[in-house]
Short mmCIF file of C-alpha atoms in Angstrom, two decimals:
data_model
loop_
_atom_site.label_atom_id
_atom_site.label_comp_id
_atom_site.label_asym_id
_atom_site.label_seq_id
_atom_site.Cartn_x
_atom_site.Cartn_y
_atom_site.Cartn_z
CA MET A 382 0.00 0.00 0.00
CA SER A 383 1.40 3.35 -0.95
CA MET A 384 0.97 6.46 1.21
CA ILE A 385 0.81 9.93 -0.33
CA THR A 386 1.87 12.86 1.86
CA GLU A 387 1.08 16.47 1.12
CA ARG A 388 3.06 19.49 2.22
CA PRO A 389 0.78 22.06 3.91
CA ALA A 390 -0.18 24.82 1.52
CA SER A 391 0.63 27.47 4.10
CA ASN A 392 4.20 26.18 4.43
CA PRO A 393 5.55 25.95 0.88
CA ALA A 394 9.21 26.17 1.91
CA GLY A 395 9.02 23.09 4.07
CA GLN A 396 9.38 25.00 7.32
CA HIS A 397 8.29 23.18 10.45
CA PRO A 398 4.61 24.07 11.23
CA ALA A 399 5.48 25.27 14.73
CA ARG A 400 8.14 27.58 13.36
CA ALA A 401 5.80 28.83 10.65
CA ALA A 402 3.36 29.90 13.35
CA GLU A 403 6.02 31.77 15.30
CA GLY A 404 6.02 34.76 12.98
CA PRO A 405 2.37 35.88 13.39
CA VAL A 406 2.44 35.06 17.10
CA ALA A 407 5.64 37.03 17.60
CA ARG A 408 4.20 39.97 15.68
CA ARG A 409 1.08 39.90 17.84
CA ASP A 410 3.23 39.79 20.98
CA VAL A 411 5.30 42.77 19.83
CA ARG A 412 2.16 44.74 19.05
CA ALA A 413 0.69 43.88 22.45
CA VAL A 414 3.86 44.98 24.25
CA LEU A 415 4.08 48.23 22.29
CA SER A 416 0.40 48.89 22.95
CA SER A 417 0.94 48.41 26.68
CA TYR A 418 3.85 50.86 26.78
CA VAL A 419 1.87 53.43 24.79
CA ALA A 420 -1.06 52.99 27.19
CA LEU A 421 1.24 53.84 30.11
CA THR A 422 1.83 57.30 28.59
CA LYS A 423 -1.94 58.07 28.62
CA PRO A 424 -2.05 59.48 25.05
CA ARG A 425 -5.35 61.34 25.54
CA ILE A 426 -3.83 63.44 28.30
CA VAL A 427 -0.81 64.15 26.08
CA GLU A 428 -3.12 65.35 23.30
CA LEU A 429 -4.94 67.74 25.61
CA LEU A 430 -1.69 69.21 26.92
CA LEU A 431 -0.45 69.86 23.40
CA VAL A 432 -3.71 71.65 22.57
CA THR A 433 -2.64 74.35 25.03
CA THR A 434 1.08 74.40 24.21
CA ILE A 435 1.09 75.28 20.50
CA PRO A 436 -1.39 78.20 20.75
CA ALA A 437 0.66 79.61 23.64
CA MET A 438 3.76 79.42 21.44
CA MET A 439 1.94 81.17 18.61
CA LEU A 440 0.78 84.00 20.85
CA ALA A 441 4.29 84.38 22.26
CA GLU A 442 5.68 84.59 18.72
CA GLY A 443 2.92 86.87 17.45
CA GLY A 444 2.41 84.45 14.58
CA LEU A 445 3.72 81.05 13.59
CA PRO A 446 6.99 79.99 15.28
CA SER A 447 9.56 78.11 13.23
CA LEU A 448 8.45 74.60 12.31
CA TRP A 449 11.69 73.28 13.84
CA LEU A 450 10.95 74.87 17.21
CA MET A 451 7.34 73.65 17.19
CA ALA A 452 8.51 70.12 16.33
CA VAL A 453 11.05 70.14 19.16
CA VAL A 454 8.49 71.40 21.69
CA LEU A 455 5.84 68.96 20.45
CA ILE A 456 8.19 66.00 20.68
CA GLY A 457 9.81 67.09 23.93
CA GLY A 458 6.47 68.01 25.48
CA SER A 459 4.90 64.72 24.44
CA LEU A 460 7.80 62.76 25.88
CA ALA A 461 7.65 64.77 29.12
CA ALA A 462 3.89 64.34 29.51
CA GLY A 463 4.22 60.66 28.68
CA ALA A 464 7.03 60.28 31.21
CA ALA A 465 4.96 61.91 33.94
CA SER A 466 2.06 59.57 33.15
CA VAL A 467 4.25 56.46 33.11
CA LEU A 468 5.77 57.34 36.47
CA ASN A 469 2.27 58.12 37.76
CA CYS A 470 1.20 54.61 36.73
CA TYR A 471 4.25 53.16 38.47
CA ILE A 472 3.52 54.99 41.73
CA ASP A 473 -0.23 54.33 41.60
CA ARG A 474 -0.02 50.63 40.71
CA ASP A 475 -1.23 49.65 44.18
CA ILE A 476 -4.43 51.68 43.98
CA ASP A 477 -5.02 51.16 40.25
CA GLN A 478 -5.66 47.47 40.86
CA LEU A 479 -8.46 48.36 43.30
CA MET A 480 -10.39 50.61 40.90
CA ARG A 481 -12.61 49.32 38.10
CA ARG A 482 -11.63 52.29 35.93
CA THR A 483 -7.91 51.55 36.15
CA LYS A 484 -7.49 47.85 36.88
CA ARG A 485 -6.94 47.08 33.19
CA ARG A 486 -3.96 49.42 32.93
CA PRO A 487 -0.70 47.66 32.02
CA LEU A 488 0.75 47.45 35.53
CA PRO A 489 -2.27 46.06 37.41
CA ALA A 490 -2.95 43.82 34.39
CA HIS A 491 0.69 42.60 34.58
CA THR A 492 1.43 43.24 30.90
CA VAL A 493 4.37 45.47 31.89
CA SER A 494 6.56 44.91 34.96
CA PRO A 495 6.96 47.74 37.50
CA ARG A 496 10.73 47.82 36.93
CA SER A 497 10.29 48.14 33.16
CA ALA A 498 7.72 50.92 33.62
CA LEU A 499 10.01 52.82 35.98
CA ILE A 500 12.96 52.61 33.57
CA PHE A 501 10.73 53.59 30.64
CA GLY A 502 9.38 56.63 32.48
CA LEU A 503 12.81 57.82 33.61
CA VAL A 504 14.25 57.44 30.12
CA LEU A 505 11.37 59.41 28.58
CA ALA A 506 11.84 62.15 31.18
CA ALA A 507 15.59 62.37 30.61
CA VAL A 508 15.25 62.47 26.82
CA SER A 509 12.56 65.17 26.98
CA ILE A 510 14.59 67.45 29.27
CA VAL A 511 17.82 67.00 27.29
CA LEU A 512 15.95 67.67 24.04
CA LEU A 513 14.40 70.89 25.31
CA ALA A 514 17.63 72.05 26.96
CA ALA A 515 19.63 71.43 23.80
CA PHE A 516 17.23 72.95 21.27
CA THR A 517 15.14 75.53 23.16
CA ASN A 518 16.47 77.06 26.39
CA LEU A 519 17.15 76.25 30.01
CA LEU A 520 13.97 77.95 31.26
CA ALA A 521 11.76 75.66 29.15
CA ALA A 522 13.79 72.61 30.17
CA GLY A 523 13.73 73.62 33.84
CA LEU A 524 9.96 74.11 33.81
CA THR A 525 9.59 70.70 32.20
CA LEU A 526 11.69 69.03 34.88
CA ALA A 527 9.79 70.87 37.62
CA ALA A 528 6.43 69.80 36.19
CA ILE A 529 7.44 66.12 36.06
CA VAL A 530 8.86 66.16 39.59
CA TYR A 531 5.87 68.04 40.99
CA TYR A 532 3.30 65.81 39.30
CA ASP A 533 4.86 62.51 40.32
CA LEU A 534 6.50 63.20 43.68
CA VAL A 535 4.36 65.99 45.11
CA TYR A 536 0.94 65.31 43.59
CA THR A 537 0.84 61.56 42.92
CA LEU A 538 2.90 60.32 45.83
CA TRP A 539 1.71 62.80 48.48
CA LEU A 540 -1.20 65.14 47.73
CA LYS A 541 -3.42 62.67 45.88
CA ARG A 542 -3.38 60.28 48.82
CA SER A 543 -3.55 62.78 51.66
CA THR A 544 -5.88 65.71 50.95
CA PRO A 545 -9.15 66.43 49.13
CA ALA A 546 -7.45 69.59 47.84
CA ASN A 547 -5.24 67.36 45.67
CA THR A 548 -6.92 68.44 42.42
CA PHE A 549 -6.36 72.11 43.22
CA TRP A 550 -2.70 71.76 44.17
CA GLY A 551 -2.07 69.38 41.31
CA GLY A 552 -3.54 71.83 38.82
CA ALA A 553 -0.19 73.51 38.25
CA CYS A 554 1.09 70.41 36.45
CA GLY A 555 -1.65 70.41 33.87
CA ALA A 556 -1.18 74.13 33.22
CA ALA A 557 2.62 73.97 32.99
CA PRO A 558 2.74 73.24 29.20
CA VAL A 559 1.47 76.78 28.56
CA LEU A 560 4.49 78.22 30.35
CA ILE A 561 6.87 75.72 28.75
CA GLY A 562 5.67 76.58 25.25
CA TRP A 563 5.88 80.32 25.94
CA ALA A 564 9.36 79.99 27.45
CA ALA A 565 10.57 77.95 24.49
CA VAL A 566 9.73 80.87 22.18
CA THR A 567 10.77 83.87 24.25
CA GLY A 568 13.06 82.58 26.98
CA SER A 569 10.88 84.42 29.52
CA LEU A 570 7.34 84.55 30.92
CA SER A 571 4.95 87.47 30.40
CA PRO A 572 1.60 88.39 32.03
CA ALA A 573 -0.21 86.82 29.05
CA ALA A 574 1.61 83.54 29.66
CA TRP A 575 0.61 83.56 33.32
CA GLY A 576 -2.95 84.49 32.34
CA LEU A 577 -3.27 81.46 30.06
CA PHE A 578 -1.66 79.35 32.77
CA ALA A 579 -4.36 80.53 35.20
CA VAL A 580 -7.12 79.62 32.73
CA VAL A 581 -5.93 76.01 32.55
CA PHE A 582 -5.21 75.91 36.29
CA PHE A 583 -8.73 76.97 37.33
CA TRP A 584 -10.33 74.88 34.56
CA GLN A 585 -9.06 71.63 36.02
CA MET A 586 -11.45 71.66 38.99
CA PRO A 587 -14.75 71.86 37.03
CA HIS A 588 -13.17 69.47 34.52
CA PHE A 589 -12.03 66.78 36.96
CA TYR A 590 -14.63 66.93 39.73
CA PRO A 591 -17.38 65.53 37.45
CA LEU A 592 -15.10 62.57 36.64
CA ALA A 593 -14.47 62.05 40.34
CA MET A 594 -18.24 62.17 40.91
CA LYS A 595 -18.79 59.40 38.37
CA TYR A 596 -16.06 57.22 39.86
CA LYS A 597 -16.70 58.20 43.47
CA ASP A 598 -17.06 54.57 44.63
CA ASP A 599 -13.83 53.62 42.87
CA TYR A 600 -11.86 56.33 44.65
CA ALA A 601 -13.47 55.45 47.97
CA ARG A 602 -12.55 51.79 47.50
CA ALA A 603 -8.93 52.78 46.87
CA GLY A 604 -8.86 55.16 49.84
CA ILE A 605 -8.22 58.25 47.71
CA PRO A 606 -9.79 61.37 49.30
CA MET A 607 -11.06 63.04 46.15
CA LEU A 608 -13.41 65.88 47.02
CA PRO A 609 -16.65 64.12 45.93
CA VAL A 610 -15.68 61.16 48.15
CA VAL A 611 -15.17 63.08 51.38
CA ALA A 612 -17.20 66.29 51.00
CA SER A 613 -20.90 67.09 50.87
CA VAL A 614 -22.76 67.67 47.62
CA ARG A 615 -23.05 71.33 48.59
CA ARG A 616 -19.27 71.67 48.97
CA VAL A 617 -18.56 69.93 45.64
CA ASN A 618 -21.15 72.10 43.88
CA ALA A 619 -19.65 75.25 45.37
CA GLU A 620 -16.15 74.40 44.16
CA ILE A 621 -17.34 73.46 40.67
CA LEU A 622 -19.16 76.79 40.32
CA ILE A 623 -16.42 78.91 41.89
CA PHE A 624 -13.72 77.50 39.65
CA ALA A 625 -15.91 77.47 36.55
CA TRP A 626 -16.53 81.19 37.05
CA LEU A 627 -12.85 81.81 37.77
CA THR A 628 -11.94 79.95 34.57
CA VAL A 629 -14.24 82.05 32.42
CA LEU A 630 -13.39 85.34 34.10
CA THR A 631 -9.67 84.64 33.79
CA SER A 632 -10.06 83.76 30.12
CA LEU A 633 -11.72 87.14 29.59
CA ALA A 634 -9.04 88.91 31.63
CA VAL A 635 -6.47 87.61 29.16
CA TRP A 636 -8.33 89.35 26.31
CA PRO A 637 -6.68 92.78 26.78
CA LEU A 638 -3.19 91.22 27.01
CA GLY A 639 -2.48 91.36 23.31
CA LEU A 640 -5.58 89.58 22.01
CA SER A 641 -8.43 90.84 19.83
CA ALA A 642 -12.10 90.06 19.28
CA ILE A 643 -11.03 86.98 17.31
CA TYR A 644 -10.19 85.52 20.69
CA GLY A 645 -12.65 87.41 22.87
CA VAL A 646 -15.95 86.71 21.11
CA PRO A 647 -15.74 82.89 20.87
CA THR A 648 -14.25 82.75 24.36
CA LEU A 649 -17.21 84.71 25.71
CA VAL A 650 -19.72 82.45 23.93
CA VAL A 651 -18.20 79.11 24.95
CA GLY A 652 -17.61 80.47 28.44
CA ALA A 653 -21.31 81.21 28.80
CA ILE A 654 -22.17 77.66 27.67
CA PHE A 655 -19.59 76.24 30.06
CA LEU A 656 -21.17 78.12 32.97
CA VAL A 657 -24.67 76.97 31.98
CA GLU A 658 -23.50 73.36 31.99
CA ALA A 659 -21.77 73.77 35.37
CA HIS A 660 -24.88 75.31 36.94
CA ARG A 661 -27.08 72.61 35.39
CA LEU A 662 -24.95 69.85 36.91
CA CYS A 663 -24.97 71.47 40.34
CA ARG A 664 -28.71 72.12 40.23
CA ARG A 665 -29.41 68.47 39.42
CA ALA A 666 -27.07 67.32 42.19
CA THR A 667 -28.78 69.60 44.72
CA ARG A 668 -32.20 68.26 43.78
CA GLY A 669 -31.04 64.64 43.95
CA GLU A 670 -31.76 64.12 40.24
CA ALA A 671 -29.72 62.07 37.77
CA VAL A 672 -26.57 64.14 37.47
CA LYS A 673 -24.83 62.91 34.28
CA PRO A 674 -21.47 64.39 35.34
CA MET A 675 -19.66 63.31 32.19
CA ARG A 676 -21.65 65.85 30.21
CA LEU A 677 -19.76 68.67 31.95
CA PHE A 678 -16.52 66.68 31.80
CA HIS A 679 -16.68 66.35 28.01
CA TRP A 680 -17.95 69.89 27.47
CA SER A 681 -15.12 71.29 29.58
CA THR A 682 -12.65 69.65 27.19
CA THR A 683 -14.46 71.20 24.23
CA TYR A 684 -14.43 74.58 25.99
CA LEU A 685 -10.68 74.54 26.59
CA THR A 686 -10.00 73.40 23.03
CA ILE A 687 -12.07 76.23 21.54
CA VAL A 688 -10.46 78.85 23.79
CA PHE A 689 -6.96 77.84 22.75
CA VAL A 690 -7.88 77.46 19.09
CA ALA A 691 -9.12 81.06 19.38
CA VAL A 692 -5.72 82.02 20.84
CA ALA A 693 -4.00 80.43 17.84
CA LEU A 694 -6.27 82.11 15.29
CA ASP A 695 -5.83 85.48 16.98
CA ALA A 696 -2.05 85.10 16.80
CA LEU A 697 -2.19 84.26 13.09
CA ILE A 698 -4.65 86.87 11.87
#
């Protein structure tokens, strides 16, 4: 009896089937590892920070800065923001595994080791600071280093875990890219730079408190004293409204500092909508109605984007 054997069609070169399967599996593994490292940098936060950096640079320049300088600041700023986020994930790995919102992050999911994350974050931070120091100026590089250190050592390691005022005191980190971008162009900081910094600083409370309201149980489970976890509804409402009004008023106070109606009119309109949404959320919370806090969270992002797009257009026109 004769026996006919056929070579598998998917393996025309005669390669062992197990080896033939190694290629796709290896590629999938590489993609999964790369995806995990990218996730550690929290790309959405990086995007939002860059939305404020480039318009600040354009206003500082009075037009469009050199493409080389913008590229350096974009790359350096992205690496710095990513580094801060990676180190934040490293420090917070103990509480991230307790929260439903964060337990699938790479460290609690064990797709990246803590040691690898720490090295990755430190390398990103070092590269970002060296890049900005070499191709912009020492003020921009120094502000970048200060923002990373403050965010990870002061905010993440201390304030976040110890005080309900953590969002307020941590707000300087999120607003720092405005100063970094301005410093990269001019080598100094003007009242307009500090005004835009204040807009982003005050904005972070009405932006983040709704998120903390939605994930209140998560933060409570992890023992993190976010304001909605430890304070009354009345107190949370008061802070949302106070800082929403401060955000809008500060954005209008920037108007006379070298900006025209191209900035002022859209800023006034979106500011009014922002305040309406903030008051609507607080009114619902006071009445015990369904709050839908993410509505204000998402609108606050839209508000900040429009304000800084208006800054950029004003600088160009």
